[in-house]
Short mmCIF file of C-alpha atoms and ligand atoms in Angstrom, two decimals:
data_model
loop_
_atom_site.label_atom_id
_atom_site.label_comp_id
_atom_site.label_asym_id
_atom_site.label_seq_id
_atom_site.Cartn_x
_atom_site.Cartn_y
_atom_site.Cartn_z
CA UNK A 30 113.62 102.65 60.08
CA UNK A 31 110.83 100.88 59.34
CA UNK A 32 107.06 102.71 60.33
CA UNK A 33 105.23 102.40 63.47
CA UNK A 34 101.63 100.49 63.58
CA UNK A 35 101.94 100.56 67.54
CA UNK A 36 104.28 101.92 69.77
CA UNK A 37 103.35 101.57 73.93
CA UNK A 38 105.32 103.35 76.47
CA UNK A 39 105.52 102.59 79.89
CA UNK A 40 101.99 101.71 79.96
CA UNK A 41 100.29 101.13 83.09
CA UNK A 42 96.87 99.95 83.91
CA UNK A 43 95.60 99.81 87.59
CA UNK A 44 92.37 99.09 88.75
CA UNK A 45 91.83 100.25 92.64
CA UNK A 46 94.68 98.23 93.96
CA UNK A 47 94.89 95.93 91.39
CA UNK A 48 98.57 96.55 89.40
CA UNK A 49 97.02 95.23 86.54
CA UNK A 50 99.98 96.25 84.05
CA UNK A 51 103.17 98.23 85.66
CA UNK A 52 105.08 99.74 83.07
CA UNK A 53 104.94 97.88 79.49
CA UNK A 54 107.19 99.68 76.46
CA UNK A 55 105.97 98.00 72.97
CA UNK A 56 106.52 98.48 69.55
CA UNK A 57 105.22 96.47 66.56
CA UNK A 58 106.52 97.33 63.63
CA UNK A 59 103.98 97.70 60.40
CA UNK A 60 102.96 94.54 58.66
CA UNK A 61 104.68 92.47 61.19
CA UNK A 62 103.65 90.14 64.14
CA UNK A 63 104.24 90.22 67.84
CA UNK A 64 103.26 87.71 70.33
CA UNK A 65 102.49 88.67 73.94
CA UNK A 66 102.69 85.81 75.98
CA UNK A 67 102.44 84.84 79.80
CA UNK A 68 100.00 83.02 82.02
CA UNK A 69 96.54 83.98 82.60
CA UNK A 70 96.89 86.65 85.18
CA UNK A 71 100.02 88.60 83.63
CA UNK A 72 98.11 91.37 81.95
CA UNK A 73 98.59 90.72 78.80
CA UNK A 74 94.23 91.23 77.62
CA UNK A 75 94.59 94.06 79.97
CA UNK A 76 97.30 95.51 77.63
CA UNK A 77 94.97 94.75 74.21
CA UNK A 78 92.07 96.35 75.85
CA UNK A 79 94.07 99.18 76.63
CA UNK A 80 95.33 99.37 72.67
CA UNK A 81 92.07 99.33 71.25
CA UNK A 82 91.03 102.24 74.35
CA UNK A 83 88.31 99.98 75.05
CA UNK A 84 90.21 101.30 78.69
CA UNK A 85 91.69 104.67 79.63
CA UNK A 86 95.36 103.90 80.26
CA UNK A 87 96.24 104.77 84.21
CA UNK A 88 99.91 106.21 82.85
CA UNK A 89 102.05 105.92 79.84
CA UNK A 90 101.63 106.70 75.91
CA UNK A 91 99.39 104.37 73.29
CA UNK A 92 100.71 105.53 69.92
CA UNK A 93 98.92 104.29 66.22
CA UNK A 94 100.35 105.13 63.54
CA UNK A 95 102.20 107.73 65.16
CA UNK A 96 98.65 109.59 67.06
CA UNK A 97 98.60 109.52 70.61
CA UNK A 98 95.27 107.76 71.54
CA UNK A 99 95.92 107.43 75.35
CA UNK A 100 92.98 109.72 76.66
CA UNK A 101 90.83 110.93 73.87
CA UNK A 102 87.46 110.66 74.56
CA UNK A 103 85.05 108.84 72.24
CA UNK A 104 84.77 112.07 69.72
CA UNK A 105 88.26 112.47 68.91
CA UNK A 106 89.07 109.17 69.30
CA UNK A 107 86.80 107.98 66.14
CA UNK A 108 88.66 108.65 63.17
CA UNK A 109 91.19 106.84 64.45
CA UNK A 110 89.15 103.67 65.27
CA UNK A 111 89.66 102.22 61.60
CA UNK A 112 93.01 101.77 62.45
CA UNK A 113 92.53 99.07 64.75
CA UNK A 114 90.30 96.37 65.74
CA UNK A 115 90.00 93.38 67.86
CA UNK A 116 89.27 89.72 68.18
CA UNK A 117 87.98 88.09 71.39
CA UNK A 118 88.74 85.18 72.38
CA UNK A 119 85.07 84.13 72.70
CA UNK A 120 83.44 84.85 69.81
CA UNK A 121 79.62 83.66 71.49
CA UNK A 122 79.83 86.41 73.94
CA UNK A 123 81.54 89.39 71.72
CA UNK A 124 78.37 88.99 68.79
CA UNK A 125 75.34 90.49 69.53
CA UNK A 126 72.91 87.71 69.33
CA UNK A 127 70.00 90.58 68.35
CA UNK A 128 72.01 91.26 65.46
CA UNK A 129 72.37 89.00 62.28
CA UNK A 130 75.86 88.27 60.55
CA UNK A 131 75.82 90.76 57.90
CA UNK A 132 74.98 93.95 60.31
CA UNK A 133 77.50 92.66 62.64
CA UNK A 134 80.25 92.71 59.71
CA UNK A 135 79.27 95.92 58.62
CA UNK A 136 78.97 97.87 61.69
CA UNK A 137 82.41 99.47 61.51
CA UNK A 138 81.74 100.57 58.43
CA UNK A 139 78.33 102.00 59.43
CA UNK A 140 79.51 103.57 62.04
CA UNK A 141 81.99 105.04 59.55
CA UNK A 142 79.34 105.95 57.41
CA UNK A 143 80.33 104.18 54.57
CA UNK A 144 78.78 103.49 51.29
CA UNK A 145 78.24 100.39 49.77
CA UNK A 146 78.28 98.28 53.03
CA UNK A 147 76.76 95.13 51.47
CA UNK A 148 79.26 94.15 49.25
CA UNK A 149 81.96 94.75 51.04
CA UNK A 150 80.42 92.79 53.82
CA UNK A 151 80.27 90.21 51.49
CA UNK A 152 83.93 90.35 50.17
CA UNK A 153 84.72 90.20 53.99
CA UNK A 154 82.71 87.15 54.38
CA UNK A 155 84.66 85.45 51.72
CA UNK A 156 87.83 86.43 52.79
CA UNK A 157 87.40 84.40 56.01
CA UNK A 158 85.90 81.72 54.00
CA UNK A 159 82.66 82.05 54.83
CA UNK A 160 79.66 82.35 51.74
CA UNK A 161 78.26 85.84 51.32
CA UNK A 162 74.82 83.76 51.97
CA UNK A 163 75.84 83.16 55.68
CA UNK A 164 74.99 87.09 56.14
CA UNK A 165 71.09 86.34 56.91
CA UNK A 166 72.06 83.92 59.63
CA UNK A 167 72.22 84.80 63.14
CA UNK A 168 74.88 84.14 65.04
CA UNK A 169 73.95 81.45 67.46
CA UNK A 170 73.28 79.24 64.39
CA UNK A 171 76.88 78.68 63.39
CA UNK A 172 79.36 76.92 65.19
CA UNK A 173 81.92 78.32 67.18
CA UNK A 174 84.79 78.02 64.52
CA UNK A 175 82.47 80.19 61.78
CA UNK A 176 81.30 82.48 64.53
CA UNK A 177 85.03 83.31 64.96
CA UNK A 178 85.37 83.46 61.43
CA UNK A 179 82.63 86.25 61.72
CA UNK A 180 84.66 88.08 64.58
CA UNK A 181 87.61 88.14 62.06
CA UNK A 182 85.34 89.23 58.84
CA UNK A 183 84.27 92.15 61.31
CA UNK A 184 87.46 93.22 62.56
CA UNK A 185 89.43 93.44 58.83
CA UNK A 186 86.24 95.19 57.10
CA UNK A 187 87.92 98.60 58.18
CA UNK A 188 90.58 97.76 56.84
CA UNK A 189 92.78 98.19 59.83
CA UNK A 190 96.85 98.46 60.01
CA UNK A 191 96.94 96.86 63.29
CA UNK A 192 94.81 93.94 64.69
CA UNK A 193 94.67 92.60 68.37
CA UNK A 194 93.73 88.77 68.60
CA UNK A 195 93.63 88.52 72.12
CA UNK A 196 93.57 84.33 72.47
CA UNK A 197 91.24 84.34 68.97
CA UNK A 198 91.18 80.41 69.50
CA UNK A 199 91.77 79.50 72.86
CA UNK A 200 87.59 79.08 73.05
CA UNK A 201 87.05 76.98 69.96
CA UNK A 202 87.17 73.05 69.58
CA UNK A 203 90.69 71.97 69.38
CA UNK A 204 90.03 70.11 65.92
CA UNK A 205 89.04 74.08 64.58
CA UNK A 206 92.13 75.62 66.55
CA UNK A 207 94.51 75.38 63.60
CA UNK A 208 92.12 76.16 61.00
CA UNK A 209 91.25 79.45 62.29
CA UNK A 210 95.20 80.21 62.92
CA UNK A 211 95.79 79.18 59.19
CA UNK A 212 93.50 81.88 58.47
CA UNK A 213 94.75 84.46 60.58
CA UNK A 214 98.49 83.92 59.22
CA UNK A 215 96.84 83.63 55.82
CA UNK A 216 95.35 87.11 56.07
CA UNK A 217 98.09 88.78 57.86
CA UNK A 218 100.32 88.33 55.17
CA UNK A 219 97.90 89.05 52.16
CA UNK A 220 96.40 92.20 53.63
CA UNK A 221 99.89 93.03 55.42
CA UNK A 222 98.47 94.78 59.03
CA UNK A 223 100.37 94.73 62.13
CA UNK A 224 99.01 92.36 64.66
CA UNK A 225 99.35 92.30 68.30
CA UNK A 226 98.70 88.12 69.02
CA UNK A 227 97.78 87.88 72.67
CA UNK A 228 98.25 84.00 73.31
CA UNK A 229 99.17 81.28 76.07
CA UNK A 230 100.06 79.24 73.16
CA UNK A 231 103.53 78.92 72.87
CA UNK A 232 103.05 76.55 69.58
CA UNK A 233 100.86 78.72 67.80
CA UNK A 234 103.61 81.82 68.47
CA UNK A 235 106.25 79.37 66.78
CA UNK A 236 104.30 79.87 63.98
CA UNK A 237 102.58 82.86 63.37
CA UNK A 238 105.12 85.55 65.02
CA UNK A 239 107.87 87.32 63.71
CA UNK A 240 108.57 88.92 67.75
CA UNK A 241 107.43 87.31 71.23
CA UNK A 242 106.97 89.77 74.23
CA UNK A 243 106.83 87.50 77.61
CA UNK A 244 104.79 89.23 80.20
CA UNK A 245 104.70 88.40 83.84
CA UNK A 246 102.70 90.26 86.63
CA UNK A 247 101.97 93.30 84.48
CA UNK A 248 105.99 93.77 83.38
CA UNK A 249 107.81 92.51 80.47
CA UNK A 250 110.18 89.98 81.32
CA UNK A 251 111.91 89.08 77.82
CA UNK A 252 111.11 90.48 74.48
CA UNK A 253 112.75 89.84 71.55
CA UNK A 254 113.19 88.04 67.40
CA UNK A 255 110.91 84.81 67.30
CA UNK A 256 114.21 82.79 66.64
CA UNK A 257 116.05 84.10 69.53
CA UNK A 258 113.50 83.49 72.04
CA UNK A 259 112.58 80.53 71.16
CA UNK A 260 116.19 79.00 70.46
CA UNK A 261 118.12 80.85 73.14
CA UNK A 262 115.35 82.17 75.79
CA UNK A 263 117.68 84.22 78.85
CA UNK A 264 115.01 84.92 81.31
CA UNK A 265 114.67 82.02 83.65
CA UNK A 266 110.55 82.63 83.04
CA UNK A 267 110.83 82.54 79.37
CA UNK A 268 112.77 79.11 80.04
CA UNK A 269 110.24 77.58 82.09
CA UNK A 270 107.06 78.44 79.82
CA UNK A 271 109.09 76.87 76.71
CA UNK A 272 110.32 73.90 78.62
CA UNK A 273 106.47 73.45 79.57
CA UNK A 274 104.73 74.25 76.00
CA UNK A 275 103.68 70.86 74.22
CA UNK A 276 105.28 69.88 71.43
CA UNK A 277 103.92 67.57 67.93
CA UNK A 278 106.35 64.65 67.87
CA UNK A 279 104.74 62.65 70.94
CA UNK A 280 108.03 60.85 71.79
CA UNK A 281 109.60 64.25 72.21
CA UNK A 282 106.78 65.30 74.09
CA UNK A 283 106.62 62.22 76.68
CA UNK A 284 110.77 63.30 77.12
CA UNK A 285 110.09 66.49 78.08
CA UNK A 286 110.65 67.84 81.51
CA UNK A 287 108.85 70.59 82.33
CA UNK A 288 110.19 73.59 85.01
CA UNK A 289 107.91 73.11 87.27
CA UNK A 290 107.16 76.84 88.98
CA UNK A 291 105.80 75.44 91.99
CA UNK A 292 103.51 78.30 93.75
CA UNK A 293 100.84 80.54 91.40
CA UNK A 294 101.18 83.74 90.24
CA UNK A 295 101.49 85.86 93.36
CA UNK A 296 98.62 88.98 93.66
CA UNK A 297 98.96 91.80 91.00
CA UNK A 298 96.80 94.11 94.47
CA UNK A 299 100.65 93.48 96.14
CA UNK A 300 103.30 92.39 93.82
CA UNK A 301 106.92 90.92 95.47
CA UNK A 302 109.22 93.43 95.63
CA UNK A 303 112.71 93.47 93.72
CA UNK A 304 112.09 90.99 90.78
CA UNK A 305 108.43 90.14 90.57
CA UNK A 306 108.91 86.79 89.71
CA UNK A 307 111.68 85.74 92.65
CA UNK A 308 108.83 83.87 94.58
CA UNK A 309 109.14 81.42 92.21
CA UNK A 310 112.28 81.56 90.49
CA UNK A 311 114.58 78.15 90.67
CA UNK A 312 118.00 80.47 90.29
CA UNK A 313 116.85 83.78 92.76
CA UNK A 314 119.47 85.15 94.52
CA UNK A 315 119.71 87.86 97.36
CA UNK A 316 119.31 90.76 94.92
CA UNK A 317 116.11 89.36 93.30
CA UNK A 318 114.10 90.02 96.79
CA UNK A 319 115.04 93.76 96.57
CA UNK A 320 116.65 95.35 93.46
CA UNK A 321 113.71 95.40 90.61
CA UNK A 322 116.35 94.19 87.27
CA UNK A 323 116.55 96.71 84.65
CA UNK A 324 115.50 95.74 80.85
CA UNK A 325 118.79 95.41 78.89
CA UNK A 326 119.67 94.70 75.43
CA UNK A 327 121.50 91.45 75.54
CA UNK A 328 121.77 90.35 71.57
CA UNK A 329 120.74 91.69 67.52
CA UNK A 330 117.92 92.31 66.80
CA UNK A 331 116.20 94.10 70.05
CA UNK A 332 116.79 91.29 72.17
CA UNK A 333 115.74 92.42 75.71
CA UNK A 334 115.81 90.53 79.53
CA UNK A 335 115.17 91.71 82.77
CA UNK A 336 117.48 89.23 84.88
CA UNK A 337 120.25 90.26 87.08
CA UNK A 338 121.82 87.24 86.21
CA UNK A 339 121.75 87.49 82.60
CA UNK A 340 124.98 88.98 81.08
CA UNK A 341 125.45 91.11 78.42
CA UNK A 342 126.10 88.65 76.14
CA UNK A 343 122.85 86.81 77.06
CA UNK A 344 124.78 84.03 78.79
CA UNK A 345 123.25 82.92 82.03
CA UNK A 346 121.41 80.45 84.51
CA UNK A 347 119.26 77.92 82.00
CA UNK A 348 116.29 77.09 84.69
CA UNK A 349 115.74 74.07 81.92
CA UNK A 350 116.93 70.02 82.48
CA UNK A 351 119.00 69.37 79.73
CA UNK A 352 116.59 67.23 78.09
CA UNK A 353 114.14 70.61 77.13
CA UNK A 354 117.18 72.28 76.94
CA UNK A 355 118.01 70.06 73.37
CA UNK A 356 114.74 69.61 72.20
CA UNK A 357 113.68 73.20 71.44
CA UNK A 358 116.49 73.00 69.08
CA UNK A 359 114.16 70.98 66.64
CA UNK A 360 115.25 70.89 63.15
CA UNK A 361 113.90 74.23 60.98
CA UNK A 362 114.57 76.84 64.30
CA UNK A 363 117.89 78.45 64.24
CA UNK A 364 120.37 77.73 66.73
CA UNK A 365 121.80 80.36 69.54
FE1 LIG B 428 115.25 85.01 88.79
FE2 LIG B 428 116.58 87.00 89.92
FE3 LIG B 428 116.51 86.82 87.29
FE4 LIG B 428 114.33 87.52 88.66
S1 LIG B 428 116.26 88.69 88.50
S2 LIG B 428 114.45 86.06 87.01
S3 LIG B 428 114.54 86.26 90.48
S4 LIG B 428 117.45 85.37 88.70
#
């Protein structure tokens, strides 16, 4: 089997009464990339912050490369902090503005107590495609795309073998969106680390991850093999988000008929009981409101739902009009 970056195990995160994240089990695989994806709401930055231990998990295991990390404090947990790093998804508010470029590259390495921090800040500069020059600046004279660029140059200078991009370019000008996902993929599979890619973006999943977890309310709803959620999605949430996620061709797009989930995400402080999303599921049935579904293996390759209506095989309800249904069967993505 292949090795570990990042294996998660049951984790929970509450704040007060706030079920923040209920009982997530994640593994990402080294060199590869996995998608966590879900509304704004569902957890899923909650889950990243908890990964890097910028927060003490509530319950469960955070494993890196095989160390538990859950509750060391800062001491212990230090020489383990090259082994993962983070990207914001607002890159004004996560550089120190007192700070210019060049110290805020090389601070992982300082507080590593590295030598030759200069040039390697400068490789890292490059690497993003930024001149070494651009280490004098500060960073509220660049514009959002290179100050994201910086964010990135920061959180590879450790060399780390996982990396969480929690919405890296959900801030920036759409026009510098793509550019700074190019990058990303461009990086991921020269310097080969595992990345967690923490996204509302179904399109950019499509094409930078090999896995997509689907996260709703603090649970995992679907997880599964890029292909197989994308081409034959079984949970009636995973069906709604894809028949709702824009797509290039505008013809196809003005066809498409969204699921429309009517209310919003219900309170994490009191979830609904049984299956957390029955409040707004087209296809509930009596069960839903009471029985929480268990996560089952329903196909190769790790496949898992939560849906008592889901069958082993992964047949089902299909929440989508028959229109989406078709069109997310583009040319280039594999059939069910
Ligand atoms: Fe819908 Fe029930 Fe499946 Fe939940 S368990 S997704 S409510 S059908």
């Amino acid at each position: 089997m292949d090795s570990l970056a990042l294996e998660v195990e049951d984790l929970v995160m509450h704040f007060g009464p706030v079920r923040a994240v209920d009982g997530v089990t994640l593994r990402i695989r080294q060199g590869s990339v996995v998608a966590l994806v879900g509304e704004s709401g569902s957890g899923k930055s909650t889950v990243g912050r908890c990964i890097v231990r910028l927060l003490e998990p509530t319950g469960g295991t955070v494993r890196l490369a095989g160390a538990d990390i859950t509750h060391l404090n800062r001491r212990r947990l230090r020489p383990h902090r090259r082994d993962v790093s983070i990207v914001f998804q607002d890159p004004a508010g996560s550089l120190d503005p007192r700070l210019s470029v060049g110290d805020i590259v090389g601070e992982p390495l300082r507080l590593m107590r590295r030598k030759d921090i200069s040039a390697k800040v400068s490789e890292s500069l490059r690497r993003v495609g930024l001149r070494p020059e651009v280490a004098q600046r500060a960073p509220h004279e660049l514009s959002g795309g290179q100050r994201q660029r910086v964010s990135i140059a920061r959180a590879l200078i450790s060399e780390p073998r996982l990396l969480v991009a929690d919405e890296p370019t959900s801030a920036l000008d759409v026009s510098v969106q793509a550019a700074v996902l190019n990058l990303l993929a461009d990086l991921q599979r020269d310097l080969g680390f595992a990345c967690l890619f923490i996204t509302h973006d179904l399109s950019a999943v499509e094409y930078l991850a090999d896995e997509v977890a689907v996260m709703y309310l603090g649970q995992l709803v679907e997880q599964g093999p890029r292909a197989r959620i994308f081409g034959s999605p079984a949970h009636p949430y995973t069906q709604a988000l894809l028949s709702a996620a824009p797509v290039p061709d505008p013809a196809e797009q003005r066809a498409r008929r969204p699921v429309l989930l009517g209310d919003d995400l219900p309170s994490a402080i009191d979830p609904p009981p049984g299956c957390r999303f029955h409040t707004r599921c087209p296809v509930a049935v009596d069960t839903c409101r009471t029985v929480v579904p268990e996560r089952r293996t329903i196909g190769e390759g790790g496949h898992q739902v939560a849906c008592h209506l889901v069958n082993d095989d992964g047949t089902g309800p299909d929440v989508r009009p028959v229109a989406s249904q078709s069109q997310l069967l583009s040319p280039g993505r594999e059939a069910p």
